[in-house]
Every structure is written in structure tokens, then in C-alpha cells.
XYZ file of C-alpha atoms in Angstrom:
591
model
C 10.750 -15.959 -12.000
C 8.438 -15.709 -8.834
C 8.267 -12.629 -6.533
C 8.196 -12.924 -2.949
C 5.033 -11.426 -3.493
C 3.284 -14.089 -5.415
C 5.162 -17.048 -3.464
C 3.470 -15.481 -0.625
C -0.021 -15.631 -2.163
C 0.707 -19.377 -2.358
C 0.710 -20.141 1.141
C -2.022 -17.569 2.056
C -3.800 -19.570 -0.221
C -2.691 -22.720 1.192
C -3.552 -21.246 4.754
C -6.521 -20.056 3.602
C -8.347 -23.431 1.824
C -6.747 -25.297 5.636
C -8.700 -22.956 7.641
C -11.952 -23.326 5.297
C -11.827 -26.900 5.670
C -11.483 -26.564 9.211
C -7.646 -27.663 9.717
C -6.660 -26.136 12.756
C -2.878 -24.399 13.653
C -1.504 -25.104 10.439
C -3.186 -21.903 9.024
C -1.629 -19.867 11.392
C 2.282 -21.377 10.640
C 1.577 -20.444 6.670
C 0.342 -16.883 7.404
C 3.725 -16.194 9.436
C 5.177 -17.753 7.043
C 3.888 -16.102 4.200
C 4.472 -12.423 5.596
C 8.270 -13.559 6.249
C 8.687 -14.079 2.670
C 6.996 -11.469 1.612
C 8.867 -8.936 3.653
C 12.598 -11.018 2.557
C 14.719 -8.419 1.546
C 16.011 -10.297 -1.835
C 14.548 -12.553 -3.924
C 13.882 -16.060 -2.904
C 13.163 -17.750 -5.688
C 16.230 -16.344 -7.938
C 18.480 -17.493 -5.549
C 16.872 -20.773 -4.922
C 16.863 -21.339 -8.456
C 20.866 -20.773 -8.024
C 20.837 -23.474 -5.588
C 21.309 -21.593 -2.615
C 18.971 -23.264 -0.225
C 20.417 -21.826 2.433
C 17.951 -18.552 2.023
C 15.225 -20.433 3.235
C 16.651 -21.168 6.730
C 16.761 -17.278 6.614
C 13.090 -16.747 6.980
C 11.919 -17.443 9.887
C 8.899 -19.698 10.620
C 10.167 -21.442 7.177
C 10.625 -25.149 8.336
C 11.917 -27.980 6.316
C 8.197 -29.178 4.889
C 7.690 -25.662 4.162
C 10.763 -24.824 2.602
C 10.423 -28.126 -0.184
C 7.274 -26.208 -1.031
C 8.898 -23.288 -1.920
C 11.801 -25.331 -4.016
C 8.814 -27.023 -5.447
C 6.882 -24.312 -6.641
C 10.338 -22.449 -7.912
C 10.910 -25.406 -10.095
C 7.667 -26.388 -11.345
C 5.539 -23.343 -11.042
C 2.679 -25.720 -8.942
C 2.560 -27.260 -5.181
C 1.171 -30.486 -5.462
C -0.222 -30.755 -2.418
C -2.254 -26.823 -2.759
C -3.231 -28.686 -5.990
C -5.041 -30.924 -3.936
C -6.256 -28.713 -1.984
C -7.743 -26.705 -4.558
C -9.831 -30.023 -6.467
C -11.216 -30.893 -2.804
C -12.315 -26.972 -2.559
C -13.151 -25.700 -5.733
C -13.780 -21.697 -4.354
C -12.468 -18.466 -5.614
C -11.307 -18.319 -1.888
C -9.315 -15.336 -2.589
C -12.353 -13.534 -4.506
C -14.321 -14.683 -1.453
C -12.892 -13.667 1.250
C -12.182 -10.341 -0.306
C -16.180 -9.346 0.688
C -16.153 -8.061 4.474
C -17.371 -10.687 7.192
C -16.696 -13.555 4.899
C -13.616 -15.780 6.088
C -11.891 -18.963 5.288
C -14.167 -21.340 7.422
C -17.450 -19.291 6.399
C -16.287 -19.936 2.812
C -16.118 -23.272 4.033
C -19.229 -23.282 5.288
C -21.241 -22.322 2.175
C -19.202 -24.364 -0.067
C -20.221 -27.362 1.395
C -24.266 -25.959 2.070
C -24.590 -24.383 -0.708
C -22.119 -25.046 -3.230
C -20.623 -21.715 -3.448
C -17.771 -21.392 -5.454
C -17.548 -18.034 -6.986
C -18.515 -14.187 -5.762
C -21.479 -14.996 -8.574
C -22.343 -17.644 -6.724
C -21.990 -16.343 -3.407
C -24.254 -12.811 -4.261
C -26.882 -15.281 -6.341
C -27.001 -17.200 -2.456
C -27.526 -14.038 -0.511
C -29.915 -12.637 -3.526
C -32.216 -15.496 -2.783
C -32.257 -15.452 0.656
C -30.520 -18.994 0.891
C -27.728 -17.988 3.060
C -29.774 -16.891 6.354
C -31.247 -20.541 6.463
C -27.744 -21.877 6.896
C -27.327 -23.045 11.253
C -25.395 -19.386 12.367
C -26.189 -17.155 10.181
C -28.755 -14.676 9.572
C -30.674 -11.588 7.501
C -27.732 -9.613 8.717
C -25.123 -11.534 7.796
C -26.789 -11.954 4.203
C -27.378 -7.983 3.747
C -23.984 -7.143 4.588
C -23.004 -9.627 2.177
C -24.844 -8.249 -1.045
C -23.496 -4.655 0.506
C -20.044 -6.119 -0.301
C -19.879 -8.232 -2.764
C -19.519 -5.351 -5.552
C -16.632 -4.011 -3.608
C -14.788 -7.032 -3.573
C -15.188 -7.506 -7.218
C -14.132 -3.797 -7.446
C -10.602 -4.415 -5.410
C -9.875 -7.780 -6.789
C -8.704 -6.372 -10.082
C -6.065 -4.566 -8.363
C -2.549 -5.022 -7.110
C -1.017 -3.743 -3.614
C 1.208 -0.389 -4.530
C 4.035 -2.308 -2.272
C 3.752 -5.464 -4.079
C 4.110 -3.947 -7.752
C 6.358 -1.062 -7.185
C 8.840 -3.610 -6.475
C 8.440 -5.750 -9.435
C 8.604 -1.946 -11.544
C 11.896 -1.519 -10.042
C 13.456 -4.809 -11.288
C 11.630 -3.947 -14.327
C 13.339 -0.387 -14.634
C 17.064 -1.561 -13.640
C 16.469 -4.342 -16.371
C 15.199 -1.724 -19.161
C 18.597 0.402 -17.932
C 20.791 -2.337 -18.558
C 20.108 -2.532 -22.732
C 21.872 -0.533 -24.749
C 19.275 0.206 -26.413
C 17.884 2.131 -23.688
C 18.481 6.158 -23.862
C 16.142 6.907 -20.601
C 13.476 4.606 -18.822
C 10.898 5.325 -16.024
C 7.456 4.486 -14.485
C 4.467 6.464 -15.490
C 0.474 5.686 -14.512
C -1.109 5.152 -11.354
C 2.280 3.270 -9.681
C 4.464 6.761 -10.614
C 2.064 8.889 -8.611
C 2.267 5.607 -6.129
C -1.660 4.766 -5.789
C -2.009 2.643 -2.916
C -3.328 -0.087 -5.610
C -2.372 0.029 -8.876
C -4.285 -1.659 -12.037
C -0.567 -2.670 -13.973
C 2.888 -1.671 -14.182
C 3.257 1.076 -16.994
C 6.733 1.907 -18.073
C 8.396 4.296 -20.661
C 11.678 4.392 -22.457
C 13.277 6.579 -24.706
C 15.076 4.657 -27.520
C 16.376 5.253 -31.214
C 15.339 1.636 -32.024
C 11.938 1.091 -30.309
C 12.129 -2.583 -31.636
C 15.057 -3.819 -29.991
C 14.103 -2.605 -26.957
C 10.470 -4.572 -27.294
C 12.686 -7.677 -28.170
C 14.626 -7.913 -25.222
C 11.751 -6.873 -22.883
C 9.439 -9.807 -24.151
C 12.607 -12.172 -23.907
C 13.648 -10.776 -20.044
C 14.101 -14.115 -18.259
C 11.262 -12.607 -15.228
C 8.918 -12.930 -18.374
C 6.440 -15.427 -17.500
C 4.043 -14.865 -20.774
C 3.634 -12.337 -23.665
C 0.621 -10.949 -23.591
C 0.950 -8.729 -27.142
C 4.012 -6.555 -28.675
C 4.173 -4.742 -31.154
C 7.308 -2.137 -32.959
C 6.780 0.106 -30.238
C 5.062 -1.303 -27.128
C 4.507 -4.768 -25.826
C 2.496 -6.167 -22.111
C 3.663 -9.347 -20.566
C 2.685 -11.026 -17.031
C 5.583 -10.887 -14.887
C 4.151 -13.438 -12.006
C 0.668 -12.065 -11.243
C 0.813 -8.678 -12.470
C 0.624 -7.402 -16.362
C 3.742 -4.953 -16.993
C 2.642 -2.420 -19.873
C 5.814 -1.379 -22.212
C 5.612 1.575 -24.632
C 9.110 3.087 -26.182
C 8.694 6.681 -27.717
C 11.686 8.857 -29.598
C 14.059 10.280 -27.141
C 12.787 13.751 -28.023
C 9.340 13.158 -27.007
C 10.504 11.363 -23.540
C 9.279 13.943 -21.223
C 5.961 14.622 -23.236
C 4.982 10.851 -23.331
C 5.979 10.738 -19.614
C 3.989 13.943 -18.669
C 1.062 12.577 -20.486
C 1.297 8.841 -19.351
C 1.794 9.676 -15.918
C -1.968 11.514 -15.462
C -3.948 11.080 -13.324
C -6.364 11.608 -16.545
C -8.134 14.430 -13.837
C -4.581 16.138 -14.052
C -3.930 16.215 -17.936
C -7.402 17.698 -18.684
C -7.169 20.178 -16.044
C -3.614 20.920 -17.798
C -4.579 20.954 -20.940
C -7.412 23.054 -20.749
C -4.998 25.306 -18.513
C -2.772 25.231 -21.868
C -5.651 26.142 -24.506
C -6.644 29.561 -22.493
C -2.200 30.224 -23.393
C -3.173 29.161 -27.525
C -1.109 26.218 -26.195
C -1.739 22.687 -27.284
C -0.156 19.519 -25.064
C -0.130 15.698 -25.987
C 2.218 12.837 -25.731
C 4.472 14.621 -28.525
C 5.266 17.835 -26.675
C 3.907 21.442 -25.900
C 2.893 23.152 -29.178
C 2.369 27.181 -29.399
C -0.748 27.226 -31.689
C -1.169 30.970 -31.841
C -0.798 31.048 -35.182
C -3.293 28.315 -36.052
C -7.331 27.518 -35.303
C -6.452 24.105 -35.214
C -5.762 23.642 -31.098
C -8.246 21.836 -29.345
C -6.864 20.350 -26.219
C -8.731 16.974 -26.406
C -7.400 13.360 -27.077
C -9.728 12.898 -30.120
C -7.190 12.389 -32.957
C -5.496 8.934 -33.060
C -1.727 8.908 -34.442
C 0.087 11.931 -35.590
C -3.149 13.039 -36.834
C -3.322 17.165 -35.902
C -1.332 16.106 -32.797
C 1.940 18.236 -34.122
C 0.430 21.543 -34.784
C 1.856 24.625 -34.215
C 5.675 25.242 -32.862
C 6.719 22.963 -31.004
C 8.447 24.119 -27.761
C 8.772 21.622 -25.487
C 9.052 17.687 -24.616
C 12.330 16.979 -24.559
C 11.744 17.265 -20.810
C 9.061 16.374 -18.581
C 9.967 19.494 -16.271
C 9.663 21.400 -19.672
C 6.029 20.695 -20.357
C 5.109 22.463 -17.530
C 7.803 25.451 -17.488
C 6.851 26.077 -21.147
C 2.958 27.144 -19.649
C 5.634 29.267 -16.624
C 4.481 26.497 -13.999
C 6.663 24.703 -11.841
C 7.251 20.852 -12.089
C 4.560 19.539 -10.478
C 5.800 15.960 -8.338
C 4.182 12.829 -9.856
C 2.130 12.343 -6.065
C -0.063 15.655 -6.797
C -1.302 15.513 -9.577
C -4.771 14.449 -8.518
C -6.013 17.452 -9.802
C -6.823 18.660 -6.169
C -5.330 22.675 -6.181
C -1.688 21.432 -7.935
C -1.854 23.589 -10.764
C -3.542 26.443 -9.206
C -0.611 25.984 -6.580
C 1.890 25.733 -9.074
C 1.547 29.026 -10.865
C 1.523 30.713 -7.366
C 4.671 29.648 -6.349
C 3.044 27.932 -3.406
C 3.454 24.135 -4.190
C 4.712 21.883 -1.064
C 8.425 21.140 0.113
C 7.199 17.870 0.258
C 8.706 15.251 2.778
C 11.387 12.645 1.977
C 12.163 9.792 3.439
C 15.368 10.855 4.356
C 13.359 13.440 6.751
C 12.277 10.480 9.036
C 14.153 10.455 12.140
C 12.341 7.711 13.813
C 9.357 5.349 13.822
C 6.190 5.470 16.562
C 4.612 2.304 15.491
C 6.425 -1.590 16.074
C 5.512 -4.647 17.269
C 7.471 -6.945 18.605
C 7.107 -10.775 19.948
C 5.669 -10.117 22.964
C 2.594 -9.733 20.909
C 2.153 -10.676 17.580
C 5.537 -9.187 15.820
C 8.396 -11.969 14.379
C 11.545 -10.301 16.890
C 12.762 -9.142 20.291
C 12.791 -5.860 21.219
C 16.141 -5.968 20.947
C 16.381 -7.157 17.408
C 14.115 -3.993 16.473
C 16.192 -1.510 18.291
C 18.422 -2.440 16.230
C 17.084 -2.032 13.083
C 16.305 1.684 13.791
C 19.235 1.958 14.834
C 21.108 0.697 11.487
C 18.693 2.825 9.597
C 20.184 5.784 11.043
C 17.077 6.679 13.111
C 17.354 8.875 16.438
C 14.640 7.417 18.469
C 12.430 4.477 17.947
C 8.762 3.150 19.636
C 8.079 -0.059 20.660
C 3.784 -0.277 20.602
C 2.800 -3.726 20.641
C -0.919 -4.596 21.117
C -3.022 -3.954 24.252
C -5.809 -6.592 25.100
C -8.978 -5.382 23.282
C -11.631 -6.285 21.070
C -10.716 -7.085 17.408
C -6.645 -8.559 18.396
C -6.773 -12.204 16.651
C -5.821 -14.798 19.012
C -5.433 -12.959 22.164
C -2.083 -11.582 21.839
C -2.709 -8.389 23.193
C -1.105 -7.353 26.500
C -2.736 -6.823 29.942
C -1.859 -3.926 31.709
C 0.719 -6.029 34.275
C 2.656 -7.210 30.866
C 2.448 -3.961 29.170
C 4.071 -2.673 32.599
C 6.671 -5.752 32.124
C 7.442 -4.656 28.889
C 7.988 -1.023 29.541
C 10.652 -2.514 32.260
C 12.376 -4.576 29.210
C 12.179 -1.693 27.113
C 14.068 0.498 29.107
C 16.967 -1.111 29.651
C 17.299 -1.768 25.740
C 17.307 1.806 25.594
C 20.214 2.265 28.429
C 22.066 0.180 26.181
C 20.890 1.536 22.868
C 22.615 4.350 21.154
C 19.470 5.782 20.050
C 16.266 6.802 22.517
C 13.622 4.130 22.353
C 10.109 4.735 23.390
C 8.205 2.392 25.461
C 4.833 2.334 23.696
C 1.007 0.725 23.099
C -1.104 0.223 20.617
C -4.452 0.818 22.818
C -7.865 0.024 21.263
C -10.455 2.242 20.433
C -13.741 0.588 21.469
C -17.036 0.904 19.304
C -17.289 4.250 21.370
C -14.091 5.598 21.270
C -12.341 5.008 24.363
C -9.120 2.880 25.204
C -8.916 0.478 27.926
C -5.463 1.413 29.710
C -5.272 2.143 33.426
C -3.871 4.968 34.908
C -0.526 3.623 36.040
C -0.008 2.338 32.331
C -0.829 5.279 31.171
C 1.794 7.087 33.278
C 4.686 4.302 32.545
C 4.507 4.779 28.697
C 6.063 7.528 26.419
C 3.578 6.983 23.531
C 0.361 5.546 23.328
C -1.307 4.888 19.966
C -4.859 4.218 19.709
C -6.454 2.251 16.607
C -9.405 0.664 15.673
C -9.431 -3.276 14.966
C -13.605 -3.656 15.620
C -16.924 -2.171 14.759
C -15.688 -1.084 11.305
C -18.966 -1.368 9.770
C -20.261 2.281 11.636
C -22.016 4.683 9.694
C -19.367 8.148 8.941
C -21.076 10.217 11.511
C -21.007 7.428 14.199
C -17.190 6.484 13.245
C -16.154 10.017 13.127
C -17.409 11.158 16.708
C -15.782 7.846 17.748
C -12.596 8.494 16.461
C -12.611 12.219 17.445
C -13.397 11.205 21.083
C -10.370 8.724 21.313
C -8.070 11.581 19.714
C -9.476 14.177 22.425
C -8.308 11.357 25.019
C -5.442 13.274 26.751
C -3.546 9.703 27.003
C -3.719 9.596 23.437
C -0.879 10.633 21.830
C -0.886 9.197 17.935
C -4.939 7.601 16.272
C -3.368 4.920 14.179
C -4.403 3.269 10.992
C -7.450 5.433 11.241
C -10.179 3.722 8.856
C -9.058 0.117 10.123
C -9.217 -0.633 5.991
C -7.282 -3.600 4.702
C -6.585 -2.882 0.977
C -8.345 -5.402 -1.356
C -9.852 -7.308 2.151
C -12.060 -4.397 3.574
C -12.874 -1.446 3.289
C -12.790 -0.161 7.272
C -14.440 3.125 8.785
C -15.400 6.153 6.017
C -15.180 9.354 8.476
C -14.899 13.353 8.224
C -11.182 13.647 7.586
C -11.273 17.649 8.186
C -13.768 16.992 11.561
C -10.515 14.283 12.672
C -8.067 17.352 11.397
C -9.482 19.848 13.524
C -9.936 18.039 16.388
C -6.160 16.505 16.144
C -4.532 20.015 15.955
C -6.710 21.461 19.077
C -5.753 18.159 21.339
C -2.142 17.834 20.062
C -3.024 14.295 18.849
C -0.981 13.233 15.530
C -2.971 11.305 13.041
C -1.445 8.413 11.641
C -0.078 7.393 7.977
C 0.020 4.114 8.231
C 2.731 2.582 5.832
C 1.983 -1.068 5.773
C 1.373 -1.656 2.228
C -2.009 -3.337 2.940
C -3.012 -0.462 4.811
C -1.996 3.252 3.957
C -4.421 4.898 6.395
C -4.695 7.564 6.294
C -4.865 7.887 2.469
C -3.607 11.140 0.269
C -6.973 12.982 0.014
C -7.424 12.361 4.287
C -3.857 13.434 4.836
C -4.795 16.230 3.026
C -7.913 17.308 4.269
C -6.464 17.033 8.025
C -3.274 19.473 6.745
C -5.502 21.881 5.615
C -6.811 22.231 9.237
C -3.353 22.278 11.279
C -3.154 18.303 12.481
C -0.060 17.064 12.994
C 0.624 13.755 11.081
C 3.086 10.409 11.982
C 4.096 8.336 9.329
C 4.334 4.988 10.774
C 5.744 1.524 9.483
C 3.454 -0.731 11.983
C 6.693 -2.869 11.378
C 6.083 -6.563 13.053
C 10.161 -7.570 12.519
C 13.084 -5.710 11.088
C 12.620 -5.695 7.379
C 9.630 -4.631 7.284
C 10.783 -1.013 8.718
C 11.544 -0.370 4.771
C 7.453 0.423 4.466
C 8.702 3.820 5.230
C 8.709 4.624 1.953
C 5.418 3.949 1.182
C 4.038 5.955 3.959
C 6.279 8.954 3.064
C 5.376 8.469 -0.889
C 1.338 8.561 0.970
C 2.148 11.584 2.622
C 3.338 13.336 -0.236
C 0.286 12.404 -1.806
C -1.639 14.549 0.855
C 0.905 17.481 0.294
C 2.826 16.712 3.729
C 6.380 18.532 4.351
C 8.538 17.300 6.853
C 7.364 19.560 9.534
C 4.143 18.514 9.804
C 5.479 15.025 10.399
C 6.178 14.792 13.605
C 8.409 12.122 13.218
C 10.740 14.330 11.831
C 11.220 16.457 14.197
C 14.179 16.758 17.120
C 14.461 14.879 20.371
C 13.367 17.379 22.348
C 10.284 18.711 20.369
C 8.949 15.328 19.830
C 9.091 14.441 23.772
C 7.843 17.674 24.397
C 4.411 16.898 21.804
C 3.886 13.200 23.563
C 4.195 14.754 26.570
């Protein structure tokens, strides 16, 4: 059955091919649209294929001619009319737009000049020089196009962590359901939650490896078999392949250890094994003291040499690692960055957990380009259980899509609406901005602003094609801005779209714990910015760090967890989140 996810994709599509053929508004309608469904708490097209309509009067900017598409698509896997769409524009227009400067209506563009169909066929144009004859563009234009295209061909093989972490989830209650099933988890890339992931890998512990692979394969979400086998099996669950492998239940936590990684990890842990006359694989920890025959590598295939020695461990995942007198070492470190080094001094993280968040920094609402009222925000915090909450919609500036930022008379109309919410409110809400950080680093916010908000977070939306040195002074003077209390989204990167500002994460970490300026983890799944190894970096040199949703209407307040699953990734505990702190000591910081 269709994700929200991939029903999404449809009408970004759909929005996408309009705007390249120069439809105008109707884009715009599919794009709300599309993030609506995307961020719909259950899924749409299970219970439409119930017959409950009534779902899709839920979603907001989902309209009756909209809605029949959906139905459509649920029931017959196509939209007629995007069919269409597609034969009159035969372009990639995903694999397009994915290279930086390239849009809809320039995809358009060299479609019909140039017959460009394909990223091929787009780098082939620039190559020859073809594209800076086209009326508007130029030598520019074509250089940063050849400067991207590899990129985009790079990203487009990989999923969004929040759109297949999701999808694992369904997949993992389904797997505990069967009988069959002793124990079942994630492992790869989406267990250490990689902001993109390459497929869904999953493990299970069973007695009877082939019933298991015989219910997966027949799972009604199933929408293809890709290849099974007595003990493993991948199949394409909408757009993303979902990797099965079933090992005995007394190998469980060896298989997940090993499957797991990152491969950086496992050698480092291996090799960290061998000096102990330890041996580690997928079958468990072996003590090969007593034999020549430990070698640490992945070169034998099968049982091959792989069971040598006394086995002692992998039962367990937590037992791999105690049997070489380490601690368990969380899935999010082991990027073989100091974790095991850490781990047999004692001195790994208390990382943050979500339940550590007391409040959120970064929302937007309606008054710029958010889907609710202030109101209707408030009091989504508030069901969450949060203490305080921001409101930070989007100051005029350069880079805001269809001028829905503020001027400073609204933003001081807003901070009038926002207070009496809070008198009403049973938590504290925070009248906020999300300022703009020009191409040299400063925010355009006048002084009485300034002095009517509680939080001001600066971002970049423009000029995020700067060289690192340029972008990292620019970012380091709008975090020594005394007005600025949060730098959000720092790198401006979209995941899979572009790939935003590269900068000196430790230069941004020292400068953020000298001015009292948090950095931001941004959690919107296409964002993530800062990353793990950034977050990192700017712990090691005292900044503070906010994990953010950049929520634009209630249900999308649930990116939390990605951002706290990011921050873990960069060794964060809860106290350098500032987030998580009090009342008082949080007013006290922004002030």
C-alpha cells in the first residue's frame, strides 16, 4: 500500500511538471498539499482503501479535485491526468531539479531548447557549451551546472531518514506480529539514523528462517519481490527496497552488532578485538587464544573459519562488546569518531532523549508560510507536554519564496497576538523571528523589534553557493550579533535538493560558546543541519546547541525525534541542549 511519503512525491511531481510548463498557482496548491500529507499522522491510503474518505477532508489544502486524485492513485497505482503530464514532458524532473540552480520552469526551459530529458542529457548540454546560448542564461549558470550534476546523481539514490524510518517501523511491528518471530530490529545506516539512508535493513531472530521469509514476501505493504531466499529476501515497499535477513536466535546480537556498522566501526572493533586474541563476525565473539587461525577480516564466505575458537558471546548485542570489557556503544556513535576509545574509558555520552525536550524555539505559523494559527500551535506544545514554546515565523529577507516574510510593523503585530495566546496558555510561549542572514552576515531587524521579541533566530535562505572561508566568517558574524540568540539550519542544505554552505564547524563552535549563541539542529527531515560530525565538532568547543522542529503546523512538531536521534549522533546530552533546560535558565541564556 502507498506511504504518505510516496503519495506525496506524486503531487510534487505533479506540481513540479505544472510549474515547468509554466502553469501558474496550481503548483503552489500541490506543494501545500503534498507536505500536508506527508506530515498526516496515519496512513492515508490504508484507510482510504477502507473507504473512509472522510481522512481526506482532514488534510488541509486537500480539495475535492485533489482528493479523487488521491482515491485514484490508491486504487489504481497511476493518476491519469500526471500521466499526461508526464508524455507532454518527458524529463527526469525529479533527477533534474535535484542539481542546485536548476528548477521546474528552467527544466522547462531546456526541455523545450534543447531537448533535455535526463541529468545525461542535461551535463552533455552544459559539456558542450549549448546551455549559455539559451535567452537568460549564461557561462555561470552552465559551470555551476557541471559543478552539480555529479552531486545530484550522488543524492538521488538515496531516501530521506524521516521518510524510511517510518516505513521500518511498520515493517518491524509487522515482523513482531508472526509467530515465527523470536526478536526483530533495524540494523544499517537507518539504525544509526543517517540523515539518508540507501534501504531499509532489518534482522530477526527465528527457529524457522523460512517461514518468516514467506510471510514477509506475502505482507500485504509488499508492492514487488525483488529476490528471497531460505534465509533473507528484499522487496520494494512503495519507493524504497526493504532488505530481510533472519539468523538463529543465538547469533541475534552478533548479526545485529555486525549489520548495524558503520563498516568504519566494525573494523576499528575488530581490529580492537585481534590485539585481545579475539575474533568477531556475524556469529559471535570467539576467544582464539588457543588458535593461529584469527584474522579479524571479512574474507571467508559462509561458516568457513568464521567459528573458531570459544565462542563467548552473541547471544546479545550488548555482549559483543562487554565480552572485549567495553560498554554498549548506542547505534548513533558508531562512526568510528573516538566511540571505542571512549568506551573503554568509561567516558561515553549520557546522550539526550527526546523525552529531555522541554520545548521547541523554531515554528511557523500562518502569518507566514506555516498551515495554522498561533493558537493551533500553542496547542500542540502544549499537548506534547512541553513547558514553553517559540513562535519564529519568517522576517522579510532575501531567499523567503513568495514574499511571506514579515516587516518589522507585522512582526511587532504578531508579538501583540502572541502574547495574549500566552496569557491564556498554560505553558510560556515565546514571541520569536526567524531573521535572515544576508550574504554578509547580518540580519535586517530594527531596534524596537529587536527589543519586543524573546528569541530571534537567524538562518540563511541565500548566497549558499560561498566558498567555506567566506560562509564561515559570515555565519560567525551573524552568531556574534548580540540580537542573535539561536543560527538556524546552519548550512541552508536541503537533503537530496542542495547541498547549502560547507563551513568550519569548530570556528562556528567557538565563536557560539564565547557569544552565548546556540547553534541549531535542525529536525526537519529534509534538513538536519547541523549534521552529527558538526554537532560534534561545535561540542567539543563548549557551544550550546537547540534542537529545533522548524514545525510549519502541528504534526509536524513529531520531527523532534529526528533532531534528537541527530544530536545523539554528534554525542549531545541533554545539557548542552538548551532546550532542555528550566524556565528560568533558558530566559536567562536568550536574554
Amino acid at each position: 500500500m502507498a506511504t504518505n511519503a510516496e503519495i506525496a512525491a506524486r503531487f510534487e511531481e505533479f506540481a513540479d511538471l505544472l510549474e515547468a510548463d509554466d502553469v501558474e498557482y496550481k503548483p503552489r496548491a500541490y506543494r501545500r498539499a503534498a507536505d500536508n500529507i506527508r506530515a498526516h499522522p496515519s496512513p492515508i491510503a490504508d484507510r482510504v482503501a477502507e473507504g473512509d474518505r472522510e481522512v481526506l477532508e482532514e488534510i488541509d489544502g486537500v480539495g475535492d479535485a485533489i482528493s479523487s486524485k488521491i482515491v485514484e492513485y490508491v486504487e489504481t497505482g497511476e493518476i491519469e491526468e500526471l500521466a499526461e503530464l508526464r508524455a507532454d514532458l518527458p524529463i527526469d524532473i525529479a533527477d533534474i531539479t535535484r542539481v542546485e540552480g536548476v528548477g521546474p520552469k528552467t527544466a522547462g526551459t531546456l526541455y523545450r531548447e534543447l531537448d533535455v530529458r535526463t541529468l545525461d542529457d542535461l551535463e552533455r548540454a552544459a559539456e558542450t557549451g549549448e546551455i549559455q546560448e539559451i535567452k537568460g542564461f549564461g557561462p555561470k549558470t552552465e559551470e555551476n551546472i557541471l559543478d552539480n550534476v555529479e552531486f545530484a546523481r550522488q543524492v538521488g539514490q538515496r531516501q530521506l531518514l524521516g521518510e524510511a524510518r517510518p516505513l521500518a517501523d511498520d515493517v518491524l511491528a509487522f515482523l513482531a506480529s508472526l509467530e515465527a518471530v523470536d526478536r526483530c530490529e533495524v540494523a544499517g545506516s537507518i539504525r544509526r539514523f543517517r540523515a539518508t539512508i540507501g534501504d531499509v535493513d532489518v534482522l530477526v531472530a527465528a527457529a524457522d528462517p523460512e517461514a518468516v521469509v514467506s510471510s514477509f514476501v506475502a505482507w500485504d505493504s509488499v508492492d514487488g519481490e525483488i529476490e528471497s531466499g531460505p534465509e533473507k529476501a528484499s522487496v520494494r515497499v512503495g519507493e524504497i527496497r526493504v532488505d530481510l535477513r533472519v539468523v538463529q536466535p543465538a547469533e541475534f546480537g552478533s548479526a545485529l552488532q555486525y549489520f548495524t556498522g558503520s563498516k568504519d566501526h566494525n573494523v576499528r572493533l575488530r581490529n580492537y578485538a585481534i590485539d585481545r586474541d579475539m575474533k568477531l563476525n556475524e556469529y559471535g565473539a570467539f576467544d582464539v587464544s588457543e588458535t593461529q587461525r584469527a584474522s579479524g577480516s571479512d574474507e571467508d564466505a559462509g561458516d568457513g573459519g568464521r567459528r573458531v575458537g570459544e565462542r563467548v558471546a552473541g547471544d546479545t548485542e550488548a555482549s559483543m562488546y562487554d565480552a572485549l570489557g567495553l560498554s554498549w556503544i548506542p547505534p548513533e556513535l558508531r562512526e568510528d569518531r573516538g566511540e571505542i576509545a571512549a568506551a573503554e574509558a568509561g567516558e561515553l555520552p549520557d546522550l539526550l532523549e527526546r523525552e529531555d525536550v522541554r520545548g521547541d524555539l523554531h515554528s511557523h505559523t500562518e502569518w507566514s508560510d506555516g498551515n495554522a494559527s498561533i493558537e493551533a500551535m500553542v496547542e500542540a506544545a502544549e499537548d506534547r507536554g512541553y513547558d514553553y514554546f517559540g513562535i519564529a515565523d519568517h522576517a522579510e529577507g532575501p531567499g523567503i519564496v513568495g514574499g511571506m516574510g514579515l516587516s518589522d510593523t507585522e512582526i511587532l503585530e504578531q508579538v501583540e497576538a502572541i502574547r495574549e495566546v500566552d496569557a491564556a496558555s498554560g505553558i510560556d510561549v515565546f514571541a520569536g523571528i526567524e531573521a535572515n542572514v544576508d550574504a554578509e552576515g547580518e540580519i535586517d531587524l530594527g531596534d524596537e523589534v529587536i527589543d519586543a521579541l524573546d528569541v530571534i533566530v537567524a538562518s540563511t535562505h541565500s548566497a549558499l553557493d560561498q566558498d567555506a572561508e567566506t560562509a564561515t566568517d559570515r555565519l560567525i558574524r551573524a552568531i556574534e550579533n548580540p540580537a542573535v540568540d539561536v543560527l538556524g539550519h546552519p548550512s541552508g542544505r536541503l537533503l537530496n535538493e542542495r547541498s547549502g554552505l560547507e563551513f568550519d564547524a569548530s570556528a562556528l563552535g567557538r565563536a557560539a560558546a564565547e557569544h552565548d549563541t546556540a547553534l541549531e539542529v535542525n529536525s526537519n527531515p529534509r534538513r538536519l543541519d547541523l549534521w552529527g560530525s558538526a554537532v560534534q565538532a561545535a561540542l567539543e568547543e563548549g557551544a550550546p546547541i537547540a534542537v529545533n522542529t522548524d514545525a510549519h503546523q502541528p504534526s509536524t512538531l513529531e520531527y523532534v525525534r529526528w533532531g534528537v536521534h541527530t544530536a545523539r549522533r554528534g554525542w549531545a546530552e541533554a545539557d548542552d541542549v538548551i532546550n532542555t533546560w528550566e524556565l528560568t535558565e533558558l530566559r536567562a541564556f536568550l536574554h
